[in-house]
PDB file of C-alpha atoms in Angstrom:
ATOM      1  CA  MET A 256     111.467 106.400  98.591  1.00 44.00           C
ATOM      2  CA  VAL A 257     108.722 108.210  96.624  1.00 52.00           C
ATOM      3  CA  MET A 258     108.973 111.478  98.802  1.00 58.00           C
ATOM      4  CA  LYS A 259     112.466 112.317  97.635  1.00 65.00           C
ATOM      5  CA  GLY A 260     112.494 115.453  95.842  1.00 66.00           C
ATOM      6  CA  ALA A 261     109.029 116.807  97.307  1.00 72.00           C
ATOM      7  CA  ALA A 262     108.410 120.289  97.141  1.00 76.00           C
ATOM      8  CA  LEU A 263     105.962 122.738  98.391  1.00 80.00           C
ATOM      9  CA  ARG A 264     104.227 124.991  95.721  1.00 85.00           C
ATOM     10  CA  GLU A 265     101.938 128.210  96.240  1.00 85.00           C
ATOM     11  CA  VAL A 266      98.715 128.600  94.489  1.00 87.00           C
ATOM     12  CA  TRP A 267      97.507 132.036  93.812  1.00 89.00           C
ATOM     13  CA  ALA A 268      94.795 133.664  91.406  1.00 92.00           C
ATOM     14  CA  THR A 269      97.537 134.246  88.850  1.00 93.00           C
ATOM     15  CA  ASN A 270      98.635 130.604  88.648  1.00 94.00           C
ATOM     16  CA  VAL A 271      95.590 128.554  89.877  1.00 94.00           C
ATOM     17  CA  MET A 272      94.698 127.171  86.560  1.00 94.00           C
ATOM     18  CA  GLU A 273      98.152 125.766  85.894  1.00 95.00           C
ATOM     19  CA  GLU A 274      98.567 124.543  89.404  1.00 93.00           C
ATOM     20  CA  THR A 275      95.271 122.894  89.592  1.00 93.00           C
ATOM     21  CA  ALA A 276      96.017 120.954  86.313  1.00 94.00           C
ATOM     22  CA  LEU A 277      99.327 120.017  87.820  1.00 93.00           C
ATOM     23  CA  ILE A 278      97.407 118.711  90.892  1.00 91.00           C
ATOM     24  CA  ALA A 279      95.153 116.448  88.650  1.00 92.00           C
ATOM     25  CA  ALA A 280      98.056 115.082  86.879  1.00 91.00           C
ATOM     26  CA  MET A 281      99.618 114.108  90.215  1.00 88.00           C
ATOM     27  CA  THR A 282      96.402 112.581  91.680  1.00 87.00           C
ATOM     28  CA  LYS A 283      96.218 110.392  88.539  1.00 86.00           C
ATOM     29  CA  SER A 284      99.926 109.276  89.031  1.00 85.00           C
ATOM     30  CA  PHE A 285     100.073 108.610  92.738  1.00 86.00           C
ATOM     31  CA  PRO A 286      97.679 106.073  94.846  1.00 85.00           C
ATOM     32  CA  PHE A 287      98.197 108.025  98.073  1.00 86.00           C
ATOM     33  CA  ILE A 288      97.112 111.714  98.537  1.00 88.00           C
ATOM     34  CA  ALA A 289      97.616 113.576 101.787  1.00 88.00           C
ATOM     35  CA  VAL A 290      95.338 116.361 102.639  1.00 86.00           C
ATOM     36  CA  ASP A 291      95.509 119.022 105.422  1.00 82.00           C
ATOM     37  CA  THR A 292      93.737 122.324 106.113  1.00 77.00           C
ATOM     38  CA  GLU A 293      94.422 125.358 108.191  1.00 70.00           C
ATOM     39  CA  LEU A 294      91.897 126.921 110.551  1.00 63.00           C
ATOM     40  CA  SER A 295      92.286 129.858 112.898  1.00 58.00           C
ATOM     41  CA  ASP A 296      90.523 128.390 116.035  1.00 59.00           C
ATOM     42  CA  PHE A 297      87.428 126.659 117.175  1.00 62.00           C
ATOM     43  CA  LEU A 298      84.296 128.493 117.942  1.00 64.00           C
ATOM     44  CA  ARG A 299      83.208 125.826 120.118  1.00 70.00           C
ATOM     45  CA  HIS A 300      85.303 122.967 121.895  1.00 72.00           C
ATOM     46  CA  PRO A 301      83.759 119.582 122.573  1.00 70.00           C
ATOM     47  CA  PRO A 302      84.106 118.291 126.223  1.00 70.00           C
ATOM     48  CA  ARG A 303      87.076 115.656 126.609  1.00 71.00           C
ATOM     49  CA  PHE A 304      84.795 112.767 126.618  1.00 74.00           C
ATOM     50  CA  ALA A 305      82.308 113.905 123.959  1.00 74.00           C
ATOM     51  CA  SER A 306      80.435 111.320 122.204  1.00 80.00           C
ATOM     52  CA  MET A 307      81.034 110.888 118.418  1.00 77.00           C
ATOM     53  CA  LYS A 308      77.630 112.613 117.853  1.00 80.00           C
ATOM     54  CA  GLN A 309      78.446 115.527 120.013  1.00 80.00           C
ATOM     55  CA  LEU A 310      81.936 115.717 118.433  1.00 79.00           C
ATOM     56  CA  TYR A 311      80.407 115.770 114.905  1.00 82.00           C
ATOM     57  CA  GLN A 312      78.007 118.611 115.991  1.00 85.00           C
ATOM     58  CA  ASP A 313      80.948 120.736 117.139  1.00 82.00           C
ATOM     59  CA  VAL A 314      82.780 120.030 113.837  1.00 82.00           C
ATOM     60  CA  LYS A 315      79.732 121.199 111.752  1.00 84.00           C
ATOM     61  CA  HIS A 316      79.389 124.345 114.010  1.00 80.00           C
ATOM     62  CA  ASN A 317      82.941 125.127 113.684  1.00 78.00           C
ATOM     63  CA  VAL A 318      83.425 124.496 109.890  1.00 80.00           C
ATOM     64  CA  GLU A 319      80.306 126.363 109.014  1.00 78.00           C
ATOM     65  CA  GLY A 320      81.190 129.361 111.256  1.00 73.00           C
ATOM     66  CA  MET A 321      84.757 129.958 110.055  1.00 65.00           C
ATOM     67  CA  GLU A 322      86.734 130.172 106.871  1.00 58.00           C
ATOM     68  CA  LEU A 323      89.910 128.188 105.919  1.00 54.00           C
ATOM     69  CA  GLU A 324      92.938 130.218 107.092  1.00 51.00           C
ATOM     70  CA  GLU A 325      96.028 130.059 105.023  1.00 46.00           C
ATOM     71  CA  GLN A 326      99.451 130.486 106.855  1.00 48.00           C
ATOM     72  CA  ILE A 327     100.699 133.188 104.464  1.00 49.00           C
ATOM     73  CA  ASP A 328     101.020 136.962 104.047  1.00 59.00           C
ATOM     74  CA  LEU A 329      97.643 138.156 104.954  1.00 59.00           C
ATOM     75  CA  GLU A 330      98.093 141.413 102.591  1.00 71.00           C
ATOM     76  CA  ARG A 331      98.863 139.361  99.671  1.00 71.00           C
ATOM     77  CA  ASN A 332      96.157 136.820 100.413  1.00 69.00           C
ATOM     78  CA  ARG A 333      93.661 139.582 100.306  1.00 72.00           C
ATOM     79  CA  ASP A 334      94.995 140.724  96.952  1.00 80.00           C
ATOM     80  CA  GLU A 335      95.664 137.463  95.213  1.00 83.00           C
ATOM     81  CA  ASP A 336      93.625 134.872  97.013  1.00 83.00           C
ATOM     82  CA  VAL A 337      91.951 132.146  94.888  1.00 85.00           C
ATOM     83  CA  ASP A 338      88.086 132.159  94.687  1.00 87.00           C
ATOM     84  CA  VAL A 339      86.840 129.245  96.590  1.00 83.00           C
ATOM     85  CA  GLU A 340      84.183 128.284  94.138  1.00 88.00           C
ATOM     86  CA  LEU A 341      86.518 128.542  91.265  1.00 91.00           C
ATOM     87  CA  LEU A 342      88.984 126.335  93.029  1.00 90.00           C
ATOM     88  CA  SER A 343      86.304 123.797  93.593  1.00 91.00           C
ATOM     89  CA  ASP A 344      85.101 123.808  90.059  1.00 93.00           C
ATOM     90  CA  LEU A 345      88.742 123.541  88.752  1.00 94.00           C
ATOM     91  CA  LEU A 346      89.555 120.647  90.971  1.00 91.00           C
ATOM     92  CA  LEU A 347      86.319 118.681  90.152  1.00 92.00           C
ATOM     93  CA  GLY A 348      86.573 119.806  86.380  1.00 92.00           C
ATOM     94  CA  ASN A 349      90.206 118.501  86.130  1.00 91.00           C
ATOM     95  CA  GLY A 350      89.177 114.952  87.643  1.00 90.00           C
ATOM     96  CA  CYS A 351      91.158 115.333  90.963  1.00 90.00           C
ATOM     97  CA  PHE A 352      88.292 113.765  92.745  1.00 88.00           C
ATOM     98  CA  ASP A 353      87.183 111.189  90.164  1.00 86.00           C
ATOM     99  CA  ARG A 354      86.719 107.734  91.898  1.00 82.00           C
ATOM    100  CA  ARG A 355      89.784 105.723  91.010  1.00 82.00           C
ATOM    101  CA  PRO A 356      90.714 102.186  92.031  1.00 81.00           C
ATOM    102  CA  GLY A 357      93.562 101.977  94.177  1.00 80.00           C
ATOM    103  CA  ARG A 358      93.715 105.591  95.371  1.00 85.00           C
ATOM    104  CA  THR A 359      93.682 106.497  99.137  1.00 85.00           C
ATOM    105  CA  TRP A 360      93.269 109.918 100.801  1.00 88.00           C
ATOM    106  CA  VAL A 361      95.559 110.341 103.941  1.00 88.00           C
ATOM    107  CA  THR A 362      94.890 112.518 106.813  1.00 85.00           C
ATOM    108  CA  PHE A 363      96.267 112.775 110.541  1.00 79.00           C
ATOM    109  CA  HIS A 364      93.620 112.989 113.307  1.00 69.00           C
ATOM    110  CA  ARG A 365      91.699 115.566 111.187  1.00 69.00           C
ATOM    111  CA  ILE A 366      87.958 114.940 110.821  1.00 80.00           C
ATOM    112  CA  TYR A 367      88.192 118.761 110.178  1.00 80.00           C
ATOM    113  CA  ASP A 368      90.231 118.421 106.980  1.00 82.00           C
ATOM    114  CA  LEU A 369      87.521 116.022 105.536  1.00 85.00           C
ATOM    115  CA  ALA A 370      84.638 118.257 106.711  1.00 86.00           C
ATOM    116  CA  TYR A 371      86.354 121.390 105.011  1.00 84.00           C
ATOM    117  CA  LEU A 372      87.066 119.595 101.847  1.00 86.00           C
ATOM    118  CA  VAL A 373      83.844 118.244 101.221  1.00 86.00           C
ATOM    119  CA  THR A 374      82.143 121.529 102.051  1.00 86.00           C
ATOM    120  CA  LEU A 375      84.526 123.215  99.435  1.00 85.00           C
ATOM    121  CA  LEU A 376      83.604 120.678  96.833  1.00 86.00           C
ATOM    122  CA  SER A 377      79.835 120.592  97.501  1.00 83.00           C
ATOM    123  CA  HIS A 378      79.303 124.238  98.061  1.00 82.00           C
ATOM    124  CA  SER A 379      76.929 123.464 100.805  1.00 83.00           C
ATOM    125  CA  LEU A 380      76.727 123.062 104.634  1.00 84.00           C
ATOM    126  CA  LEU A 381      77.508 119.787 106.248  1.00 86.00           C
ATOM    127  CA  LEU A 382      74.888 117.146 106.588  1.00 85.00           C
ATOM    128  CA  GLU A 383      73.148 116.846 109.862  1.00 86.00           C
ATOM    129  CA  THR A 384      74.139 113.406 111.245  1.00 87.00           C
ATOM    130  CA  LEU A 385      77.828 111.799 111.648  1.00 83.00           C
ATOM    131  CA  ILE A 386      76.520 108.809 109.594  1.00 84.00           C
ATOM    132  CA  SER A 387      75.311 111.028 106.647  1.00 86.00           C
ATOM    133  CA  PHE A 388      78.650 112.772 106.881  1.00 85.00           C
ATOM    134  CA  ALA A 389      80.448 109.208 106.741  1.00 83.00           C
ATOM    135  CA  LEU A 390      78.500 108.361 103.709  1.00 84.00           C
ATOM    136  CA  LEU A 391      79.174 111.597 101.916  1.00 85.00           C
ATOM    137  CA  ILE A 392      83.027 111.066 102.658  1.00 84.00           C
ATOM    138  CA  ASP A 393      82.618 107.657 101.048  1.00 82.00           C
ATOM    139  CA  ASP A 394      80.746 108.885  98.126  1.00 84.00           C
ATOM    140  CA  VAL A 395      83.426 111.828  97.604  1.00 84.00           C
ATOM    141  CA  LEU A 396      86.694 110.267  98.405  1.00 84.00           C
ATOM    142  CA  ASN A 397      86.014 106.549  98.572  1.00 80.00           C
ATOM    143  CA  SER A 398      88.940 105.306 100.394  1.00 82.00           C
ATOM    144  CA  VAL A 399      90.371 107.296 103.404  1.00 84.00           C
ATOM    145  CA  VAL A 400      92.708 106.321 106.079  1.00 83.00           C
ATOM    146  CA  ASP A 401      93.831 108.348 109.297  1.00 82.00           C
ATOM    147  CA  THR A 402      97.490 107.951 110.156  1.00 80.00           C
ATOM    148  CA  LYS A 403      96.645 108.358 113.844  1.00 74.00           C
ATOM    149  CA  TYR A 404      94.977 104.885 113.480  1.00 70.00           C
ATOM    150  CA  ILE A 405      97.881 103.309 112.013  1.00 70.00           C
ATOM    151  CA  VAL A 406     100.179 104.866 114.812  1.00 70.00           C
ATOM    152  CA  ARG A 407      98.336 102.664 117.188  1.00 65.00           C
ATOM    153  CA  SER A 408      99.571  99.548 115.212  1.00 59.00           C
ATOM    154  CA  CYS A 409     103.233 100.553 115.504  1.00 61.00           C
ATOM    155  CA  ARG A 410     103.824 102.354 118.748  1.00 60.00           C
ATOM    156  CA  GLU A 411     107.145 101.287 119.369  1.00 57.00           C
ATOM    157  CA  ASP A 412     108.263 103.420 116.501  1.00 56.00           C
ATOM    158  CA  PHE A 413     105.941 106.286 116.055  1.00 55.00           C
ATOM    159  CA  GLY A 414     104.389 108.842 118.475  1.00 51.00           C
ATOM    160  CA  THR A 415     101.115 110.594 118.172  1.00 47.00           C
ATOM    161  CA  GLY A 416     102.266 114.009 117.267  1.00 53.00           C
ATOM    162  CA  ASP A 417     103.547 115.545 114.191  1.00 50.00           C
ATOM    163  CA  LEU A 418     107.027 116.549 115.864  1.00 52.00           C
ATOM    164  CA  ARG A 419     107.560 113.156 116.964  1.00 59.00           C
ATOM    165  CA  LEU A 420     106.758 111.634 113.634  1.00 55.00           C
ATOM    166  CA  LEU A 421     109.056 114.318 112.051  1.00 50.00           C
ATOM    167  CA  ARG A 422     111.914 113.118 114.348  1.00 55.00           C
ATOM    168  CA  ILE A 423     111.268 109.631 113.116  1.00 54.00           C
ATOM    169  CA  LEU A 424     110.976 110.470 109.449  1.00 49.00           C
ATOM    170  CA  ARG A 425     113.953 112.964 108.816  1.00 48.00           C
ATOM    171  CA  PRO A 426     116.710 111.218 106.972  1.00 42.00           C
ATOM    172  CA  GLY A 427     119.782 110.046 109.098  1.00 41.00           C
ATOM    173  CA  PRO A 428     122.792 112.171 109.148  1.00 40.00           C
ATOM    174  CA  LYS A 429     125.395 111.352 106.803  1.00 38.00           C
ATOM    175  CA  SER A 430     128.800 110.653 107.731  1.00 36.00           C
ATOM    176  CA  GLY A 431     130.443 113.301 109.621  1.00 36.00           C
ATOM    177  CA  GLN A 432     127.125 115.313 109.872  1.00 36.00           C
ATOM    178  CA  ALA A 433     124.910 115.889 112.880  1.00 35.00           C
ATOM    179  CA  ARG A 434     121.042 115.649 112.808  1.00 37.00           C
ATOM    180  CA  GLY A 435     119.538 118.992 112.613  1.00 39.00           C
ATOM    181  CA  PRO A 436     117.166 120.364 115.357  1.00 36.00           C
ATOM    182  CA  VAL A 437     113.593 119.456 115.758  1.00 35.00           C
ATOM    183  CA  GLY A 438     111.545 121.029 118.431  1.00 35.00           C
ATOM    184  CA  PRO A 439     110.868 124.711 119.658  1.00 35.00           C
ATOM    185  CA  ALA A 440     114.019 125.825 117.484  1.00 34.00           C
ATOM    186  CA  ARG A 441     112.669 124.219 114.431  1.00 36.00           C
ATOM    187  CA  PRO A 442     108.795 123.965 114.590  1.00 39.00           C
ATOM    188  CA  ILE A 443     106.437 122.346 112.199  1.00 42.00           C
ATOM    189  CA  ASP A 444     105.243 124.796 109.469  1.00 47.00           C
ATOM    190  CA  SER A 445     101.538 124.368 109.121  1.00 44.00           C
ATOM    191  CA  PRO A 446     101.675 124.537 105.390  1.00 51.00           C
ATOM    192  CA  ASN A 447     104.074 121.637 105.694  1.00 70.00           C
ATOM    193  CA  ASP A 448     101.650 119.260 107.600  1.00 77.00           C
ATOM    194  CA  SER A 449     100.388 117.432 104.512  1.00 82.00           C
ATOM    195  CA  LEU A 450     103.844 116.668 103.363  1.00 81.00           C
ATOM    196  CA  VAL A 451     104.762 115.401 106.919  1.00 80.00           C
ATOM    197  CA  THR A 452     101.627 113.355 107.016  1.00 81.00           C
ATOM    198  CA  ALA A 453     102.499 111.700 103.527  1.00 83.00           C
ATOM    199  CA  MET A 454     105.904 111.235 104.702  1.00 81.00           C
ATOM    200  CA  ALA A 455     104.713 109.477 107.755  1.00 79.00           C
ATOM    201  CA  PHE A 456     102.223 107.152 106.028  1.00 83.00           C
ATOM    202  CA  GLU A 457     104.907 106.177 103.487  1.00 83.00           C
ATOM    203  CA  ARG A 458     107.472 105.279 106.076  1.00 79.00           C
ATOM    204  CA  MET A 459     104.636 103.211 108.048  1.00 78.00           C
ATOM    205  CA  ILE A 460     103.793 101.175 105.048  1.00 78.00           C
ATOM    206  CA  HIS A 461     107.377 100.769 104.167  1.00 79.00           C
ATOM    207  CA  ASN A 462     108.300  99.554 107.474  1.00 74.00           C
ATOM    208  CA  PHE A 463     105.004  97.832 108.156  1.00 73.00           C
ATOM    209  CA  PRO A 464     103.659  96.471 104.652  1.00 75.00           C
ATOM    210  CA  HIS A 465     101.189  94.250 106.302  1.00 72.00           C
ATOM    211  CA  LEU A 466      99.180  97.490 107.162  1.00 69.00           C
ATOM    212  CA  LEU A 467      98.085  97.840 103.447  1.00 67.00           C
ATOM    213  CA  GLU A 468      96.402  94.431 103.925  1.00 62.00           C
ATOM    214  CA  GLU A 469      94.373  95.521 106.884  1.00 61.00           C
ATOM    215  CA  GLU A 470      91.030  97.018 106.789  1.00 52.00           C
ATOM    216  CA  LEU A 471      91.970 100.691 107.221  1.00 56.00           C
ATOM    217  CA  GLU A 472      89.612 102.491 104.813  1.00 53.00           C
ATOM    218  CA  VAL A 473      87.302 105.152 106.123  1.00 48.00           C
ATOM    219  CA  PHE A 474      88.726 104.993 109.673  1.00 56.00           C
ATOM    220  CA  VAL A 475      88.995 108.575 110.719  1.00 59.00           C
ATOM    221  CA  TRP A 476      89.838 109.516 114.310  1.00 53.00           C
ATOM    222  CA  GLY A 477      86.285 110.667 115.534  1.00 54.00           C
ATOM    223  CA  MET A 478      84.374 108.530 113.245  1.00 60.00           C
ATOM    224  CA  GLU A 479      85.268 105.101 114.783  1.00 56.00           C
ATOM    225  CA  SER A 480      81.545 103.896 114.325  1.00 53.00           C
ATOM    226  CA  CYS A 481      81.092 104.843 110.822  1.00 57.00           C
ATOM    227  CA  LYS A 482      83.401 102.571 108.993  1.00 54.00           C
ATOM    228  CA  ILE A 483      81.758 102.143 105.529  1.00 47.00           C
ATOM    229  CA  GLU A 484      81.662  98.634 104.316  1.00 49.00           C
TER     230      GLU A 484
END
């Protein structure tokens, strides 16, 4: 499996040049790239049965009213954080977001990840309508899949939450070893979410290769009516 040997890396002002160059090299080497962002809380919560139009307006309100939150030492973050515009320029300048045939961006039930990402890259506010946002996503990222949609195709093996996915994805115990705890005693670390999403997606397409033959692109939870043809 490709995910063997995967490791988390920290990016700070002192190493952002080297790390973004490494990110660029990785994006050119692998067809699937998982993305996850962290936010402190919602400023406005949509009603339970909100329309997609209302959902997007709440996404726009929340994204424009809050900054990304890093689950790290806040004092160090104040002293050594990466300038957002510099990070955006480096990612774009290194070709991380060049449109490449066969490359797909992977998320998990996170229209917010895409909203923050395109806001970061464009240095601008979100567009006014959901369809305009969907067209922008298609222009910037081209191919996007949401693993929550894929989960619906293989419910017998996968649940809809990160913890359930992690239970499925963790390698089985070796002879004489018990599987480690998953749950309250060992919660998901927010910085690990993109890695968990990548592992989930890889496991899904490994077990269900037919999924790659289906039309999954630009199917993001909350954007069901905006699949780009």
